Amino acid sequence: MKALVFHGPGQRNWETVPDPSLQDPTDAIVRIDTSTICGTDLHILKGDVPEVEPGRILGHEAVGTVVETGEAVTTLEPGDRVLVSCITSCGRCRFCKEARYGLCTGGGGWIFGHLIDGLQAEYARVPFADTSVHKLPSELTDEQVIFLADILPTSYEVGVLAGRVEPGDTVAIVGAGPIGLAAVMTARLMTPGRIVVIDLADSRLAKAREFGADVTINNGHLDPVGEVMELTGGLGADVAIEAVGVPETFELCADLIRPGGRVANVGVHGHPATLHLERLWIRDVTITTGLVDTFTTPKLLRLIADGRLDPTPFATHRFELDEMTEAYDTFSDAATTNALKVVLSGHPVHLPAGEEVVGAVA
Ligand SMILES: NC(=O)c1ccc[n+]([C@@H]2O[C@H](COP(=O)([O-])OP(=O)(O)OC[C@H]3O[C@@H](n4cnc5c(N)ncnc54)[C@H](O)[C@@H]3O)[C@@H](O)[C@H]2O)c1
Ligand SMILES: [Zn+2]
Ligand SMILES: [Zn+2]
């Protein structure tokens, strides 16, 4: 099969590799029908995630069709259409029993395109298949559900729920990439009073307004703290969601927050940030961090099925799976291409004998 292989920092190639096969009885083999690229894949290519070894197939977000199941898999069969999300769950460890799948100690957690081969490929081996994939209703298209594989549950769980967004709140979101915009989309489920989005790029701020931001601030030109203080009678935001991952933006969130407010950090940080406890200690500020668990994926899927949530505007560019190289070039040059998420469609050309196409993308 073909797959996107990481060959060390700066080096990736769409190339022929051996087909995956069942290794454990709890595995399934899934044919990838739709895949996408994440900002985290770009971090890996920069060399920021040293656990990813050369030779690794990247990707951790896909919709696919089960083609083979191990003998211990009881709830899936060939032909089932499934969401394969960034988080895998062993279903048995302490953290999985607390629905904190991101912290799984039984071999799950974020493993695709990280510790095991990932989903930017024609086929993938999916461990702990029964407890990890989500079966999809046939009436939903791949493009409606693919963003449930990472960005929507990430922003909802680590941003909106951890930050305890409540009706009427002023929510400040720093960073308007896919994660910040997914925070805008899912914060709206809580009916906040006002969503303020802060970014350095005017094109991203325009997107934020399309996604439902009420106020946008370019912090390259304006003082975001002064602006938010003016909007909130000098108090600050009720919730600040950090969706960039650099020290300045975390420190900005701590400056934007009102006494008793909540800072929810979603960004992946590579460097230490300064925590101004000397200013924060007396203000009852709560700070949360986290890796997505995906415990809200079933709920978000129901919201999509019920027409309450429409993630399709994230799809700005479409490619065939075979055009992976062009897709990476487009996604990594977002400043020029205005890409949010690229959608890669596989074509069911390598069907094993007897297999039917179930709910594949048109
Ligand atoms: N916690 C998790 O589980 C989890 C999961 C997925 C992604 N992430 C992280 O979330 C972060 C955002 O992801 P993304 O895909 O949206 O990234 P992105 O790079 O597409 O978007 C980041 C945005 O931040 C803006 N920005 C950069 N510096 C800024 C500054 N100083 N002030 C204001 N805005 C600034 C950029 O213009 C851009 O629009 C990344 O760090 C990513 O690794 C975390
Ligand atoms: Zn991701
Ligand atoms: Zn576990």
mmCIF file of N, CA, C and O in Angstrom, residues 141-225:
data_model
loop_
_atom_site.group_PDB
_atom_site.id
_atom_site.type_symbol
_atom_site.label_atom_id
_atom_site.label_comp_id
_atom_site.label_asym_id
_atom_site.label_seq_id
_atom_site.Cartn_x
_atom_site.Cartn_y
_atom_site.Cartn_z
ATOM 1 N N THR A 141 -21.863 12.244 5.981
ATOM 2 C CA THR A 141 -20.728 12.112 5.063
ATOM 3 C C THR A 141 -19.417 12.103 5.845
ATOM 4 O O THR A 141 -19.353 12.566 6.994
ATOM 5 N N ASP A 142 -18.378 11.608 5.195
ATOM 6 C CA ASP A 142 -17.052 11.602 5.829
ATOM 7 C C ASP A 142 -16.650 13.014 6.247
ATOM 8 O O ASP A 142 -16.069 13.222 7.311
ATOM 9 N N GLU A 143 -16.959 13.991 5.388
ATOM 10 C CA GLU A 143 -16.530 15.356 5.671
ATOM 11 C C GLU A 143 -17.278 15.946 6.877
ATOM 12 O O GLU A 143 -16.752 16.830 7.558
ATOM 13 N N GLN A 144 -18.479 15.454 7.141
ATOM 14 C CA GLN A 144 -19.205 15.935 8.328
ATOM 15 C C GLN A 144 -18.567 15.426 9.619
ATOM 16 O O GLN A 144 -18.718 16.064 10.656
ATOM 17 N N VAL A 145 -17.932 14.273 9.571
ATOM 18 C CA VAL A 145 -17.476 13.644 10.821
ATOM 19 C C VAL A 145 -15.961 13.594 11.011
ATOM 20 O O VAL A 145 -15.498 13.375 12.134
ATOM 21 N N ILE A 146 -15.180 13.821 9.938
ATOM 22 C CA ILE A 146 -13.727 13.616 10.045
ATOM 23 C C ILE A 146 -13.099 14.502 11.126
ATOM 24 O O ILE A 146 -12.155 14.095 11.805
ATOM 25 N N PHE A 147 -13.656 15.703 11.336
ATOM 26 C CA PHE A 147 -13.021 16.618 12.302
ATOM 27 C C PHE A 147 -13.332 16.245 13.749
ATOM 28 O O PHE A 147 -12.815 16.864 14.682
ATOM 29 N N LEU A 148 -14.164 15.199 13.911
ATOM 30 C CA LEU A 148 -14.344 14.630 15.255
ATOM 31 C C LEU A 148 -13.133 13.805 15.657
ATOM 32 O O LEU A 148 -13.019 13.387 16.804
ATOM 33 N N ALA A 149 -12.237 13.544 14.701
ATOM 34 C CA ALA A 149 -11.085 12.695 15.020
ATOM 35 C C ALA A 149 -10.078 13.404 15.914
ATOM 36 O O ALA A 149 -9.227 12.763 16.522
ATOM 37 N N ASP A 150 -10.162 14.749 15.997
ATOM 38 C CA ASP A 150 -9.182 15.454 16.828
ATOM 39 C C ASP A 150 -9.687 16.839 17.249
ATOM 40 O O ASP A 150 -9.996 17.068 18.424
ATOM 41 N N ILE A 151 -9.819 17.779 16.280
ATOM 42 C CA ILE A 151 -9.963 19.185 16.688
ATOM 43 C C ILE A 151 -11.223 19.486 17.494
ATOM 44 O O ILE A 151 -11.173 20.259 18.441
ATOM 45 N N LEU A 152 -12.367 18.866 17.125
ATOM 46 C CA LEU A 152 -13.593 19.227 17.845
ATOM 47 C C LEU A 152 -13.581 18.737 19.289
ATOM 48 O O LEU A 152 -13.807 19.519 20.211
ATOM 49 N N PRO A 153 -13.321 17.441 19.541
ATOM 50 C CA PRO A 153 -13.249 17.039 20.958
ATOM 51 C C PRO A 153 -12.119 17.737 21.715
ATOM 52 O O PRO A 153 -12.266 18.049 22.893
ATOM 53 N N THR A 154 -11.009 18.017 21.047
ATOM 54 C CA THR A 154 -9.897 18.710 21.725
ATOM 55 C C THR A 154 -10.366 20.069 22.238
ATOM 56 O O THR A 154 -10.213 20.397 23.427
ATOM 57 N N SER A 155 -10.929 20.875 21.354
ATOM 58 C CA SER A 155 -11.311 22.225 21.769
ATOM 59 C C SER A 155 -12.476 22.200 22.750
ATOM 60 O O SER A 155 -12.534 23.013 23.675
ATOM 61 N N TYR A 156 -13.390 21.258 22.557
ATOM 62 C CA TYR A 156 -14.548 21.174 23.456
ATOM 63 C C TYR A 156 -14.124 20.709 24.853
ATOM 64 O O TYR A 156 -14.481 21.325 25.864
ATOM 65 N N GLU A 157 -13.321 19.653 24.908
ATOM 66 C CA GLU A 157 -12.955 19.093 26.222
ATOM 67 C C GLU A 157 -11.897 19.928 26.932
ATOM 68 O O GLU A 157 -12.047 20.266 28.114
ATOM 69 N N VAL A 158 -10.802 20.219 26.217
ATOM 70 C CA VAL A 158 -9.651 20.843 26.876
ATOM 71 C C VAL A 158 -9.839 22.364 26.983
ATOM 72 O O VAL A 158 -9.276 23.009 27.857
ATOM 73 N N GLY A 159 -10.683 22.919 26.074
ATOM 74 C CA GLY A 159 -10.952 24.356 26.109
ATOM 75 C C GLY A 159 -12.257 24.674 26.820
ATOM 76 O O GLY A 159 -12.269 25.202 27.933
ATOM 77 N N VAL A 160 -13.373 24.300 26.192
ATOM 78 C CA VAL A 160 -14.695 24.746 26.653
ATOM 79 C C VAL A 160 -15.112 24.083 27.969
ATOM 80 O O VAL A 160 -15.559 24.766 28.900
ATOM 81 N N LEU A 161 -14.966 22.770 28.055
ATOM 82 C CA LEU A 161 -15.401 22.092 29.289
ATOM 83 C C LEU A 161 -14.413 22.332 30.430
ATOM 84 O O LEU A 161 -14.816 22.620 31.560
ATOM 85 N N ALA A 162 -13.120 22.234 30.158
ATOM 86 C CA ALA A 162 -12.135 22.482 31.218
ATOM 87 C C ALA A 162 -12.250 23.928 31.702
ATOM 88 O O ALA A 162 -12.113 24.207 32.898
ATOM 89 N N GLY A 163 -12.532 24.857 30.775
ATOM 90 C CA GLY A 163 -12.682 26.269 31.138
ATOM 91 C C GLY A 163 -14.053 26.595 31.703
ATOM 92 O O GLY A 163 -14.319 27.726 32.071
ATOM 93 N N ARG A 164 -14.931 25.601 31.759
ATOM 94 C CA ARG A 164 -16.291 25.733 32.313
ATOM 95 C C ARG A 164 -17.011 26.963 31.743
ATOM 96 O O ARG A 164 -17.498 27.827 32.473
ATOM 97 N N VAL A 165 -17.084 27.015 30.424
ATOM 98 C CA VAL A 165 -17.811 28.107 29.761
ATOM 99 C C VAL A 165 -19.288 28.005 30.127
ATOM 100 O O VAL A 165 -19.883 26.932 30.049
ATOM 101 N N GLU A 166 -19.855 29.129 30.550
ATOM 102 C CA GLU A 166 -21.257 29.153 30.974
ATOM 103 C C GLU A 166 -22.041 30.167 30.153
ATOM 104 O O GLU A 166 -21.464 31.087 29.573
ATOM 105 N N PRO A 167 -23.371 30.023 30.136
ATOM 106 C CA PRO A 167 -24.182 31.013 29.423
ATOM 107 C C PRO A 167 -23.834 32.424 29.894
ATOM 108 O O PRO A 167 -23.679 32.671 31.097
ATOM 109 N N GLY A 168 -23.689 33.332 28.940
ATOM 110 C CA GLY A 168 -23.422 34.731 29.283
ATOM 111 C C GLY A 168 -21.958 35.076 29.439
ATOM 112 O O GLY A 168 -21.609 36.258 29.510
ATOM 113 N N ASP A 169 -21.085 34.082 29.507
ATOM 114 C CA ASP A 169 -19.654 34.367 29.725
ATOM 115 C C ASP A 169 -19.033 35.150 28.570
ATOM 116 O O ASP A 169 -19.412 34.966 27.411
ATOM 117 N N THR A 170 -18.055 35.966 28.904
ATOM 118 C CA THR A 170 -17.144 36.496 27.888
ATOM 119 C C THR A 170 -15.993 35.506 27.770
ATOM 120 O O THR A 170 -15.276 35.245 28.747
ATOM 121 N N VAL A 171 -15.862 34.909 26.586
ATOM 122 C CA VAL A 171 -14.832 33.903 26.347
ATOM 123 C C VAL A 171 -13.792 34.509 25.416
ATOM 124 O O VAL A 171 -14.132 34.958 24.315
ATOM 125 N N ALA A 172 -12.541 34.558 25.873
ATOM 126 C CA ALA A 172 -11.449 35.035 25.019
ATOM 127 C C ALA A 172 -10.686 33.826 24.511
ATOM 128 O O ALA A 172 -10.269 32.967 25.301
ATOM 129 N N ILE A 173 -10.533 33.730 23.197
ATOM 130 C CA ILE A 173 -9.814 32.606 22.595
ATOM 131 C C ILE A 173 -8.584 33.164 21.893
ATOM 132 O O ILE A 173 -8.701 34.015 21.000
ATOM 133 N N VAL A 174 -7.413 32.733 22.329
ATOM 134 C CA VAL A 174 -6.167 33.239 21.753
ATOM 135 C C VAL A 174 -5.648 32.197 20.758
ATOM 136 O O VAL A 174 -5.317 31.072 21.142
ATOM 137 N N GLY A 175 -5.611 32.594 19.478
ATOM 138 C CA GLY A 175 -5.230 31.663 18.406
ATOM 139 C C GLY A 175 -6.459 31.268 17.618
ATOM 140 O O GLY A 175 -7.440 30.784 18.196
ATOM 141 N N ALA A 176 -6.436 31.496 16.306
ATOM 142 C CA ALA A 176 -7.590 31.186 15.456
ATOM 143 C C ALA A 176 -7.208 30.211 14.349
ATOM 144 O O ALA A 176 -7.643 30.320 13.218
ATOM 145 N N GLY A 177 -6.380 29.241 14.700
ATOM 146 C CA GLY A 177 -6.149 28.107 13.801
ATOM 147 C C GLY A 177 -7.324 27.145 13.951
ATOM 148 O O GLY A 177 -8.334 27.473 14.590
ATOM 149 N N PRO A 178 -7.207 25.948 13.399
ATOM 150 C CA PRO A 178 -8.292 24.970 13.516
ATOM 151 C C PRO A 178 -8.726 24.736 14.967
ATOM 152 O O PRO A 178 -9.931 24.616 15.242
ATOM 153 N N ILE A 179 -7.777 24.734 15.903
ATOM 154 C CA ILE A 179 -8.128 24.482 17.302
ATOM 155 C C ILE A 179 -8.888 25.673 17.892
ATOM 156 O O ILE A 179 -9.926 25.501 18.542
ATOM 157 N N GLY A 180 -8.406 26.884 17.654
ATOM 158 C CA GLY A 180 -9.108 28.064 18.166
ATOM 159 C C GLY A 180 -10.498 28.188 17.550
ATOM 160 O O GLY A 180 -11.474 28.524 18.229
ATOM 161 N N LEU A 181 -10.606 27.901 16.247
ATOM 162 C CA LEU A 181 -11.910 28.006 15.582
ATOM 163 C C LEU A 181 -12.860 26.906 16.067
ATOM 164 O O LEU A 181 -14.067 27.136 16.199
ATOM 165 N N ALA A 182 -12.319 25.723 16.341
ATOM 166 C CA ALA A 182 -13.171 24.657 16.906
ATOM 167 C C ALA A 182 -13.614 25.045 18.317
ATOM 168 O O ALA A 182 -14.708 24.664 18.766
ATOM 169 N N ALA A 183 -12.786 25.837 19.013
ATOM 170 C CA ALA A 183 -13.203 26.344 20.336
ATOM 171 C C ALA A 183 -14.334 27.356 20.166
ATOM 172 O O ALA A 183 -15.292 27.362 20.943
ATOM 173 N N VAL A 184 -14.254 28.197 19.128
ATOM 174 C CA VAL A 184 -15.361 29.128 18.855
ATOM 175 C C VAL A 184 -16.644 28.326 18.611
ATOM 176 O O VAL A 184 -17.700 28.589 19.209
ATOM 177 N N MET A 185 -16.534 27.315 17.732
ATOM 178 C CA MET A 185 -17.712 26.527 17.346
ATOM 179 C C MET A 185 -18.347 25.816 18.540
ATOM 180 O O MET A 185 -19.570 25.822 18.704
ATOM 181 N N THR A 186 -17.514 25.214 19.386
ATOM 182 C CA THR A 186 -18.076 24.420 20.490
ATOM 183 C C THR A 186 -18.405 25.286 21.707
ATOM 184 O O THR A 186 -19.284 24.923 22.492
ATOM 185 N N ALA A 187 -17.756 26.457 21.854
ATOM 186 C CA ALA A 187 -18.141 27.371 22.939
ATOM 187 C C ALA A 187 -19.563 27.869 22.704
ATOM 188 O O ALA A 187 -20.331 28.095 23.648
ATOM 189 N N ARG A 188 -19.926 28.021 21.429
ATOM 190 C CA ARG A 188 -21.266 28.541 21.118
ATOM 191 C C ARG A 188 -22.367 27.604 21.615
ATOM 192 O O ARG A 188 -23.503 28.049 21.836
ATOM 193 N N LEU A 189 -22.029 26.313 21.782
ATOM 194 C CA LEU A 189 -23.026 25.367 22.322
ATOM 195 C C LEU A 189 -23.476 25.782 23.718
ATOM 196 O O LEU A 189 -24.540 25.383 24.182
ATOM 197 N N MET A 190 -22.634 26.568 24.406
ATOM 198 C CA MET A 190 -22.916 26.974 25.788
ATOM 199 C C MET A 190 -23.597 28.348 25.865
ATOM 200 O O MET A 190 -23.802 28.868 26.949
ATOM 201 N N THR A 191 -23.878 28.960 24.724
ATOM 202 C CA THR A 191 -24.476 30.302 24.686
ATOM 203 C C THR A 191 -23.689 31.334 25.505
ATOM 204 O O THR A 191 -24.214 31.948 26.442
ATOM 205 N N PRO A 192 -22.425 31.530 25.175
ATOM 206 C CA PRO A 192 -21.673 32.589 25.872
ATOM 207 C C PRO A 192 -22.237 33.948 25.490
ATOM 208 O O PRO A 192 -22.898 34.084 24.448
ATOM 209 N N GLY A 193 -21.983 34.946 26.326
ATOM 210 C CA GLY A 193 -22.445 36.294 26.010
ATOM 211 C C GLY A 193 -21.678 36.874 24.838
ATOM 212 O O GLY A 193 -22.235 37.592 24.008
ATOM 213 N N ARG A 194 -20.360 36.549 24.798
ATOM 214 C CA ARG A 194 -19.501 37.183 23.796
ATOM 215 C C ARG A 194 -18.255 36.327 23.608
ATOM 216 O O ARG A 194 -17.662 35.869 24.596
ATOM 217 N N ILE A 195 -17.895 36.110 22.364
ATOM 218 C CA ILE A 195 -16.652 35.390 22.061
ATOM 219 C C ILE A 195 -15.680 36.380 21.428
ATOM 220 O O ILE A 195 -15.985 37.009 20.410
ATOM 221 N N VAL A 196 -14.514 36.529 22.061
ATOM 222 C CA VAL A 196 -13.467 37.436 21.577
ATOM 223 C C VAL A 196 -12.319 36.564 21.079
ATOM 224 O O VAL A 196 -11.832 35.699 21.818
ATOM 225 N N VAL A 197 -11.895 36.758 19.842
ATOM 226 C CA VAL A 197 -10.795 35.958 19.304
ATOM 227 C C VAL A 197 -9.603 36.867 19.008
ATOM 228 O O VAL A 197 -9.760 37.952 18.442
ATOM 229 N N ILE A 198 -8.433 36.405 19.417
ATOM 230 C CA ILE A 198 -7.192 37.187 19.286
ATOM 231 C C ILE A 198 -6.201 36.389 18.439
ATOM 232 O O ILE A 198 -5.946 35.209 18.723
ATOM 233 N N ASP A 199 -5.663 36.996 17.386
ATOM 234 C CA ASP A 199 -4.677 36.318 16.534
ATOM 235 C C ASP A 199 -3.848 37.401 15.854
ATOM 236 O O ASP A 199 -4.246 38.565 15.784
ATOM 237 N N LEU A 200 -2.682 36.992 15.344
ATOM 238 C CA LEU A 200 -1.815 37.933 14.629
ATOM 239 C C LEU A 200 -2.177 38.045 13.155
ATOM 240 O O LEU A 200 -1.730 38.969 12.482
ATOM 241 N N ALA A 201 -2.965 37.087 12.645
ATOM 242 C CA ALA A 201 -3.254 37.037 11.199
ATOM 243 C C ALA A 201 -4.679 37.500 10.924
ATOM 244 O O ALA A 201 -5.642 36.898 11.401
ATOM 245 N N ASP A 202 -4.809 38.563 10.106
ATOM 246 C CA ASP A 202 -6.147 39.080 9.779
ATOM 247 C C ASP A 202 -6.993 38.039 9.049
ATOM 248 O O ASP A 202 -8.208 37.982 9.238
ATOM 249 N N SER A 203 -6.355 37.194 8.221
ATOM 250 C CA SER A 203 -7.130 36.181 7.486
ATOM 251 C C SER A 203 -7.768 35.190 8.463
ATOM 252 O O SER A 203 -8.905 34.764 8.286
ATOM 253 N N ARG A 204 -7.027 34.842 9.515
ATOM 254 C CA ARG A 204 -7.580 33.925 10.518
ATOM 255 C C ARG A 204 -8.688 34.610 11.329
ATOM 256 O O ARG A 204 -9.682 33.994 11.692
ATOM 257 N N LEU A 205 -8.526 35.911 11.571
ATOM 258 C CA LEU A 205 -9.567 36.640 12.317
ATOM 259 C C LEU A 205 -10.845 36.736 11.492
ATOM 260 O O LEU A 205 -11.955 36.645 12.030
ATOM 261 N N ALA A 206 -10.678 36.859 10.163
ATOM 262 C CA ALA A 206 -11.870 36.879 9.290
ATOM 263 C C ALA A 206 -12.592 35.534 9.387
ATOM 264 O O ALA A 206 -13.824 35.471 9.466
ATOM 265 N N LYS A 207 -11.822 34.455 9.401
ATOM 266 C CA LYS A 207 -12.418 33.116 9.571
ATOM 267 C C LYS A 207 -13.144 33.032 10.908
ATOM 268 O O LYS A 207 -14.234 32.463 11.006
ATOM 269 N N ALA A 208 -12.517 33.587 11.941
ATOM 270 C CA ALA A 208 -13.125 33.524 13.278
ATOM 271 C C ALA A 208 -14.499 34.195 13.264
ATOM 272 O O ALA A 208 -15.450 33.696 13.872
ATOM 273 N N ARG A 209 -14.614 35.329 12.560
ATOM 274 C CA ARG A 209 -15.927 35.995 12.480
ATOM 275 C C ARG A 209 -16.916 35.114 11.730
ATOM 276 O O ARG A 209 -18.077 34.986 12.135
ATOM 277 N N GLU A 210 -16.452 34.427 10.655
ATOM 278 C CA GLU A 210 -17.345 33.493 9.944
ATOM 279 C C GLU A 210 -17.812 32.370 10.857
ATOM 280 O O GLU A 210 -18.942 31.910 10.754
ATOM 281 N N PHE A 211 -16.944 31.935 11.756
ATOM 282 C CA PHE A 211 -17.295 30.834 12.669
ATOM 283 C C PHE A 211 -18.143 31.322 13.845
ATOM 284 O O PHE A 211 -18.605 30.512 14.637
ATOM 285 N N GLY A 212 -18.288 32.632 14.011
ATOM 286 C CA GLY A 212 -19.196 33.113 15.060
ATOM 287 C C GLY A 212 -18.552 33.956 16.148
ATOM 288 O O GLY A 212 -19.195 34.238 17.161
ATOM 289 N N ALA A 213 -17.296 34.374 15.953
ATOM 290 C CA ALA A 213 -16.690 35.278 16.936
ATOM 291 C C ALA A 213 -17.407 36.626 16.887
ATOM 292 O O ALA A 213 -17.752 37.103 15.813
ATOM 293 N N ASP A 214 -17.646 37.227 18.044
ATOM 294 C CA ASP A 214 -18.327 38.521 18.099
ATOM 295 C C ASP A 214 -17.347 39.667 17.960
ATOM 296 O O ASP A 214 -17.673 40.715 17.403
ATOM 297 N N VAL A 215 -16.151 39.496 18.517
ATOM 298 C CA VAL A 215 -15.135 40.548 18.483
ATOM 299 C C VAL A 215 -13.814 39.881 18.095
ATOM 300 O O VAL A 215 -13.497 38.804 18.598
ATOM 301 N N THR A 216 -13.054 40.498 17.191
ATOM 302 C CA THR A 216 -11.730 39.958 16.880
ATOM 303 C C THR A 216 -10.686 41.056 17.092
ATOM 304 O O THR A 216 -10.950 42.233 16.832
ATOM 305 N N ILE A 217 -9.533 40.645 17.594
ATOM 306 C CA ILE A 217 -8.467 41.598 17.917
ATOM 307 C C ILE A 217 -7.164 41.097 17.315
ATOM 308 O O ILE A 217 -6.744 39.959 17.594
ATOM 309 N N ASN A 218 -6.531 41.918 16.489
ATOM 310 C CA ASN A 218 -5.202 41.587 15.990
ATOM 311 C C ASN A 218 -4.198 42.123 17.010
ATOM 312 O O ASN A 218 -4.002 43.332 17.127
ATOM 313 N N ASN A 219 -3.563 41.197 17.761
ATOM 314 C CA ASN A 219 -2.659 41.623 18.829
ATOM 315 C C ASN A 219 -1.304 42.073 18.293
ATOM 316 O O ASN A 219 -0.425 42.464 19.061
ATOM 317 N N GLY A 220 -1.142 42.048 16.945
ATOM 318 C CA GLY A 220 0.037 42.674 16.354
ATOM 319 C C GLY A 220 -0.122 44.187 16.271
ATOM 320 O O GLY A 220 0.867 44.922 16.250
ATOM 321 N N HIS A 221 -1.385 44.640 16.237
ATOM 322 C CA HIS A 221 -1.645 46.078 16.098
ATOM 323 C C HIS A 221 -2.270 46.701 17.349
ATOM 324 O O HIS A 221 -2.107 47.879 17.595
ATOM 325 N N LEU A 222 -3.041 45.884 18.086
ATOM 326 C CA LEU A 222 -3.787 46.431 19.223
ATOM 327 C C LEU A 222 -3.365 45.745 20.508
ATOM 328 O O LEU A 222 -2.880 44.613 20.484
ATOM 329 N N ASP A 223 -3.593 46.422 21.625
ATOM 330 C CA ASP A 223 -3.295 45.829 22.929
ATOM 331 C C ASP A 223 -4.499 44.977 23.355
ATOM 332 O O ASP A 223 -5.547 45.527 23.698
ATOM 333 N N PRO A 224 -4.372 43.649 23.303
ATOM 334 C CA PRO A 224 -5.544 42.800 23.547
ATOM 335 C C PRO A 224 -6.053 42.911 24.988
ATOM 336 O O PRO A 224 -7.260 42.806 25.227
ATOM 337 N N VAL A 225 -5.141 43.164 25.945
ATOM 338 C CA VAL A 225 -5.576 43.251 27.343
ATOM 339 C C VAL A 225 -6.445 44.497 27.529
ATOM 340 O O VAL A 225 -7.550 44.443 28.092
#
